[in-house]
GROMACS .gro file of C-alpha atoms in nm:
model
  241
    1SER     CA    1  -6.199   9.005  -5.546
    2PRO     CA    2  -6.372   9.242  -5.751
    3PRO     CA    3  -6.582   9.541  -5.635
    4ALA     CA    4  -7.003   9.468  -5.586
    5PRO     CA    5  -7.192   9.620  -5.862
    6LEU     CA    6  -7.419   9.909  -5.799
    7LEU     CA    7  -7.778   9.905  -5.851
    8GLN     CA    8  -7.980  10.242  -5.878
    9ARG     CA    9  -8.347  10.183  -5.771
   10GLY     CA   10  -8.532  10.488  -5.771
   11GLY     CA   11  -8.267  10.710  -5.602
   12VAL     CA   12  -8.151  10.431  -5.374
   13ILE     CA   13  -7.795  10.277  -5.421
   14THR     CA   14  -7.814   9.901  -5.376
   15ILE     CA   15  -7.491   9.669  -5.324
   16VAL     CA   16  -7.525   9.345  -5.474
   17THR     CA   17  -7.249   9.089  -5.346
   18LEU     CA   18  -7.067   8.836  -5.590
   19LYS     CA   19  -7.167   8.505  -5.465
   20THR     CA   20  -6.876   8.326  -5.700
   21THR     CA   21  -6.688   8.176  -5.403
   22ASN     CA   22  -7.000   8.029  -5.276
   23TYR     CA   23  -7.089   7.905  -5.592
   24TYR     CA   24  -6.783   7.690  -5.638
   25ILE     CA   25  -6.766   7.563  -5.293
   26MET     CA   26  -7.112   7.465  -5.324
   27LYS     CA   27  -7.037   7.296  -5.651
   28LYS     CA   28  -6.755   7.130  -5.487
   29PHE     CA   29  -6.962   7.005  -5.244
   30LEU     CA   30  -7.218   6.876  -5.453
   31CYS     CA   31  -6.939   6.670  -5.636
   32PHE     CA   32  -6.846   6.528  -5.281
   33VAL     CA   33  -7.189   6.403  -5.197
   34LEU     CA   34  -7.269   6.240  -5.539
   35SER     CA   35  -6.912   6.093  -5.491
   36ALA     CA   36  -7.000   5.950  -5.178
   37MET     CA   37  -7.334   5.833  -5.300
   38VAL     CA   38  -7.209   5.618  -5.586
   39THR     CA   39  -6.908   5.508  -5.334
   40LEU     CA   40  -7.189   5.397  -5.066
   41ALA     CA   41  -7.416   5.239  -5.380
   42ALA     CA   42  -7.099   5.033  -5.479
   43SER     CA   43  -7.018   4.952  -5.114
   44ALA     CA   44  -7.399   4.798  -5.104
   45ASP     CA   45  -7.284   4.555  -5.345
   46LEU     CA   46  -7.043   4.407  -5.143
   47LYS     CA   47  -7.156   4.087  -4.883
   48TRP     CA   48  -7.014   4.028  -4.570
   49GLY     CA   49  -6.848   3.707  -4.580
   50GLU     CA   50  -6.801   3.733  -4.966
   51LYS     CA   51  -6.474   3.583  -5.107
   52PHE     CA   52  -6.320   3.709  -5.446
   53SER     CA   53  -5.997   3.680  -5.610
   54VAL     CA   54  -5.788   3.955  -5.749
   55GLY     CA   55  -5.421   3.871  -5.915
   56ASP     CA   56  -5.251   3.589  -5.696
   57LEU     CA   57  -5.457   3.676  -5.398
   58MET     CA   58  -5.796   3.538  -5.268
   59TYR     CA   59  -5.990   3.761  -5.020
   60LYS     CA   60  -6.285   3.797  -4.804
   61VAL     CA   61  -6.519   4.050  -4.715
   62ASP     CA   62  -6.515   4.164  -4.353
   63LYS     CA   63  -6.707   4.458  -4.321
   64THR     CA   64  -6.876   4.661  -4.592
   65SER     CA   65  -6.894   5.023  -4.426
   66PRO     CA   66  -6.592   5.107  -4.443
   67ALA     CA   67  -6.504   4.815  -4.698
   68ASN     CA   68  -6.247   4.624  -4.514
   69VAL     CA   69  -6.116   4.264  -4.658
   70SER     CA   70  -5.874   4.021  -4.519
   71VAL     CA   71  -5.623   3.808  -4.753
   72VAL     CA   72  -5.742   3.433  -4.703
   73GLY     CA   73  -5.504   3.226  -4.937
   74LEU     CA   74  -5.402   3.214  -5.295
   75SER     CA   75  -5.588   3.239  -5.591
   76ASP     CA   76  -5.627   2.980  -5.877
   77ALA     CA   77  -5.325   3.209  -6.069
   78GLY     CA   78  -5.149   3.238  -5.742
   79LYS     CA   79  -5.134   2.856  -5.697
   80ALA     CA   80  -5.027   2.817  -6.075
   81LYS     CA   81  -4.716   2.969  -6.026
   82SER     CA   82  -4.398   2.755  -5.952
   83SER     CA   83  -4.233   3.053  -5.772
   84LEU     CA   84  -4.429   3.315  -5.624
   85ALA     CA   85  -4.275   3.666  -5.494
   86LEU     CA   86  -4.569   3.764  -5.296
   87THR     CA   87  -4.713   4.134  -5.200
   88ILE     CA   88  -4.998   4.190  -4.960
   89PRO     CA   89  -5.148   4.551  -5.088
   90ALA     CA   90  -5.288   4.850  -4.849
   91THR     CA   91  -5.610   4.808  -5.078
   92VAL     CA   92  -5.785   4.627  -5.341
   93ASN     CA   93  -6.004   4.703  -5.597
   94TYR     CA   94  -6.379   4.496  -5.588
   95SER     CA   95  -6.667   4.570  -5.749
   96ASP     CA   96  -6.589   4.915  -5.782
   97VAL     CA   97  -6.503   4.983  -5.444
   98THR     CA   98  -6.163   5.045  -5.310
   99CYS     CA   99  -6.140   4.784  -5.004
  100ASN     CA  100  -5.874   4.815  -4.704
  101VAL     CA  101  -5.642   4.497  -4.647
  102TYR     CA  102  -5.643   4.504  -4.283
  103MET     CA  103  -5.513   4.126  -4.183
  104VAL     CA  104  -5.359   3.781  -4.342
  105GLY     CA  105  -5.621   3.552  -4.211
  106GLU     CA  106  -5.534   3.240  -3.980
  107GLU     CA  107  -5.372   2.983  -4.204
  108ALA     CA  108  -5.394   3.163  -4.509
  109PHE     CA  109  -5.061   3.028  -4.679
  110LYS     CA  110  -5.019   2.729  -4.458
  111GLY     CA  111  -4.840   2.475  -4.679
  112ALA     CA  112  -4.802   2.725  -5.012
  113THR     CA  113  -4.454   2.621  -5.088
  114ASN     CA  114  -4.450   2.792  -5.389
  115ILE     CA  115  -4.425   3.152  -5.155
  116THR     CA  116  -4.034   3.277  -5.191
  117SER     CA  117  -4.112   3.604  -5.039
  118VAL     CA  118  -4.346   3.839  -4.893
  119GLN     CA  119  -4.378   4.164  -4.877
  120PHE     CA  120  -4.617   4.408  -4.698
  121ASP     CA  121  -4.719   4.741  -4.852
  122TYR     CA  122  -4.757   5.053  -4.606
  123THR     CA  123  -5.118   5.133  -4.504
  124PRO     CA  124  -5.236   5.427  -4.304
  125GLY     CA  125  -5.410   5.182  -4.064
  126THR     CA  126  -5.298   4.888  -3.954
  127THR     CA  127  -5.185   4.495  -4.117
  128VAL     CA  128  -5.228   4.208  -3.871
  129VAL     CA  129  -5.067   3.867  -3.966
  130TYR     CA  130  -5.304   3.605  -3.777
  131ILE     CA  131  -5.219   3.252  -3.629
  132SER     CA  132  -5.000   2.991  -3.897
  133ALA     CA  133  -5.047   3.241  -4.162
  134PHE     CA  134  -4.749   3.133  -4.326
  135GLU     CA  135  -4.685   2.805  -4.146
  136ASN     CA  136  -4.498   2.553  -4.342
  137CYS     CA  137  -4.402   2.792  -4.663
  138THR     CA  138  -4.110   2.594  -4.650
  139ASN     CA  139  -3.924   2.790  -4.970
  140LEU     CA  140  -4.018   3.148  -4.802
  141THR     CA  141  -3.660   3.311  -4.771
  142PHE     CA  142  -3.722   3.671  -4.640
  143ALA     CA  143  -4.015   3.894  -4.548
  144ARG     CA  144  -4.042   4.267  -4.548
  145PHE     CA  145  -4.297   4.463  -4.316
  146ALA     CA  146  -4.376   4.809  -4.374
  147SER     CA  147  -4.448   5.028  -4.016
  148SER     CA  148  -4.798   4.977  -4.042
  149ILE     CA  149  -4.742   4.612  -3.946
  150GLY     CA  150  -4.956   4.597  -3.627
  151ALA     CA  151  -4.935   4.223  -3.477
  152ILE     CA  152  -4.752   3.898  -3.579
  153HIS     CA  153  -4.936   3.639  -3.405
  154ASP     CA  154  -4.844   3.289  -3.278
  155ASN     CA  155  -4.703   3.061  -3.548
  156ALA     CA  156  -4.728   3.282  -3.817
  157PHE     CA  157  -4.402   3.182  -3.982
  158LYS     CA  158  -4.360   2.844  -3.809
  159GLY     CA  159  -4.208   2.583  -4.005
  160CYS     CA  160  -4.047   2.835  -4.270
  161THR     CA  161  -3.713   2.639  -4.257
  162LYS     CA  162  -3.562   2.885  -4.511
  163LEU     CA  163  -3.660   3.230  -4.362
  164LYS     CA  164  -3.320   3.386  -4.339
  165ARG     CA  165  -3.371   3.787  -4.358
  166VAL     CA  166  -3.675   3.950  -4.188
  167PHE     CA  167  -3.723   4.366  -4.258
  168ILE     CA  168  -3.952   4.569  -4.034
  169ALA     CA  169  -3.947   4.943  -4.058
  170ARG     CA  170  -4.185   5.002  -3.734
  171THR     CA  171  -3.932   5.173  -3.472
  172ASP     CA  172  -4.178   5.107  -3.196
  173PRO     CA  173  -4.250   4.716  -3.182
  174ASP     CA  174  -4.474   4.622  -2.880
  175SER     CA  175  -4.639   4.302  -2.735
  176GLN     CA  176  -4.851   4.223  -3.023
  177TYR     CA  177  -4.581   4.035  -3.160
  178PHE     CA  178  -4.596   3.695  -3.007
  179LYS     CA  179  -4.334   3.513  -2.896
  180SER     CA  180  -4.347   3.190  -3.137
  181ALA     CA  181  -4.454   3.433  -3.438
  182PHE     CA  182  -4.056   3.325  -3.604
  183PRO     CA  183  -3.908   3.011  -3.654
  184SER     CA  184  -3.580   2.941  -3.471
  185ASN     CA  185  -3.363   2.908  -3.782
  186THR     CA  186  -2.989   2.945  -3.745
  187GLY     CA  187  -2.855   3.239  -3.857
  188MET     CA  188  -3.138   3.422  -3.956
  189THR     CA  189  -3.107   3.816  -3.933
  190LEU     CA  190  -3.388   4.092  -3.839
  191TYR     CA  191  -3.302   4.440  -4.022
  192VAL     CA  192  -3.484   4.706  -3.845
  193SER     CA  193  -3.507   5.110  -3.916
  194ARG     CA  194  -3.216   5.353  -3.912
  195VAL     CA  195  -3.437   5.586  -3.779
  196GLY     CA  196  -3.409   5.656  -3.388
  197ASP     CA  197  -3.119   5.569  -3.169
  198LYS     CA  198  -3.311   5.293  -2.969
  199THR     CA  199  -3.503   5.084  -3.226
  200VAL     CA  200  -3.253   4.793  -3.215
  201ASP     CA  201  -3.303   4.794  -2.822
  202ASN     CA  202  -3.659   4.799  -2.877
  203TYR     CA  203  -3.682   4.479  -3.077
  204LYS     CA  204  -3.405   4.312  -2.843
  205ASN     CA  205  -3.652   4.353  -2.530
  206ILE     CA  206  -3.911   4.161  -2.710
  207ASP     CA  207  -3.885   3.789  -2.663
  208ALA     CA  208  -4.068   3.705  -3.039
  209PHE     CA  209  -3.737   3.840  -3.148
  210SER     CA  210  -3.488   3.657  -2.957
  211VAL     CA  211  -3.482   3.357  -3.201
  212PHE     CA  212  -3.303   3.610  -3.437
  213SER     CA  213  -2.927   3.557  -3.443
  214SER     CA  214  -2.872   3.914  -3.514
  215ILE     CA  215  -3.079   4.255  -3.522
  216GLU     CA  216  -2.915   4.515  -3.743
  217ARG     CA  217  -2.986   4.867  -3.863
  218SER     CA  218  -3.016   4.906  -4.222
  219SER     CA  219  -3.105   5.141  -4.538
  220SER     CA  220  -3.275   4.878  -4.702
  221VAL     CA  221  -3.555   4.900  -4.444
  222TYR     CA  222  -3.843   5.124  -4.575
  223ASP     CA  223  -4.256   5.168  -4.599
  224ILE     CA  224  -4.250   5.343  -4.969
  225MET     CA  225  -4.001   5.358  -5.262
  226PHE     CA  226  -4.038   5.636  -5.497
  227THR     CA  227  -3.985   5.608  -5.870
  228ASP     CA  228  -3.690   5.808  -5.831
  229GLY     CA  229  -3.526   5.511  -5.594
  230ALA     CA  230  -3.573   5.721  -5.284
  231LEU     CA  231  -3.691   5.549  -4.995
  232MET     CA  232  -3.907   5.689  -4.687
  233CYS     CA  233  -3.961   5.501  -4.352
  234VAL     CA  234  -4.308   5.636  -4.161
  235THR     CA  235  -4.206   5.675  -3.835
  236LYS     CA  236  -4.558   5.800  -3.663
  237LYS     CA  237  -4.723   5.467  -3.477
  238PRO     CA  238  -5.001   5.319  -3.699
  239THR     CA  239  -5.349   5.342  -3.617
  240ALA     CA  240  -5.620   5.124  -3.570
  241THR     CA  241  -5.836   5.005  -3.911
   0.00000   0.00000   0.00000
């Protein structure tokens, strides 16, 4: 840092310290406060229980601060499509607020025969698939879950008669995967991460995955795909939202 300038006052030398660093810290702090105020003001526009549509999905506001939303079904645009490769995003923007997508609600897509696949994007929190969320999606052929999947509840994929391939990136499954979550389709394969030596055994020890004909490690299991095609699998256990 530059030396402090010296001021002469009646024969007494006074050191004047430059406050440049503190100035920029204060400037950044004020910008942060203003940004937070804008976010809080925008969050105030969200109403608990309010439903809204973005793209192919319909959402419901379950919490306003922080802004947490659940997926409750297809939007009109999603319903109008004859074939739909569905993506459940980590966040969605609504009313100038970035909302966390933390759950696919009960019976959200029940009977939606136009859904052919579903992919869950990775989130630093957790994503829950609730009861009968995809029940009787009879044209669903594969599902891909990031390692941030926290729970898959009863009958989540009941009646998905064409489901053959399921990809799950999480290496440490637990009891939050319910026994009746998946159908008992012939020849159904579960693909798990190549990270960790015991990943296959971890899944074989959970009843929910006993309906799969085989459980295999695969390089096609990932959390994030980069623009250059590189894949990344996050290994840390997800935290509650």
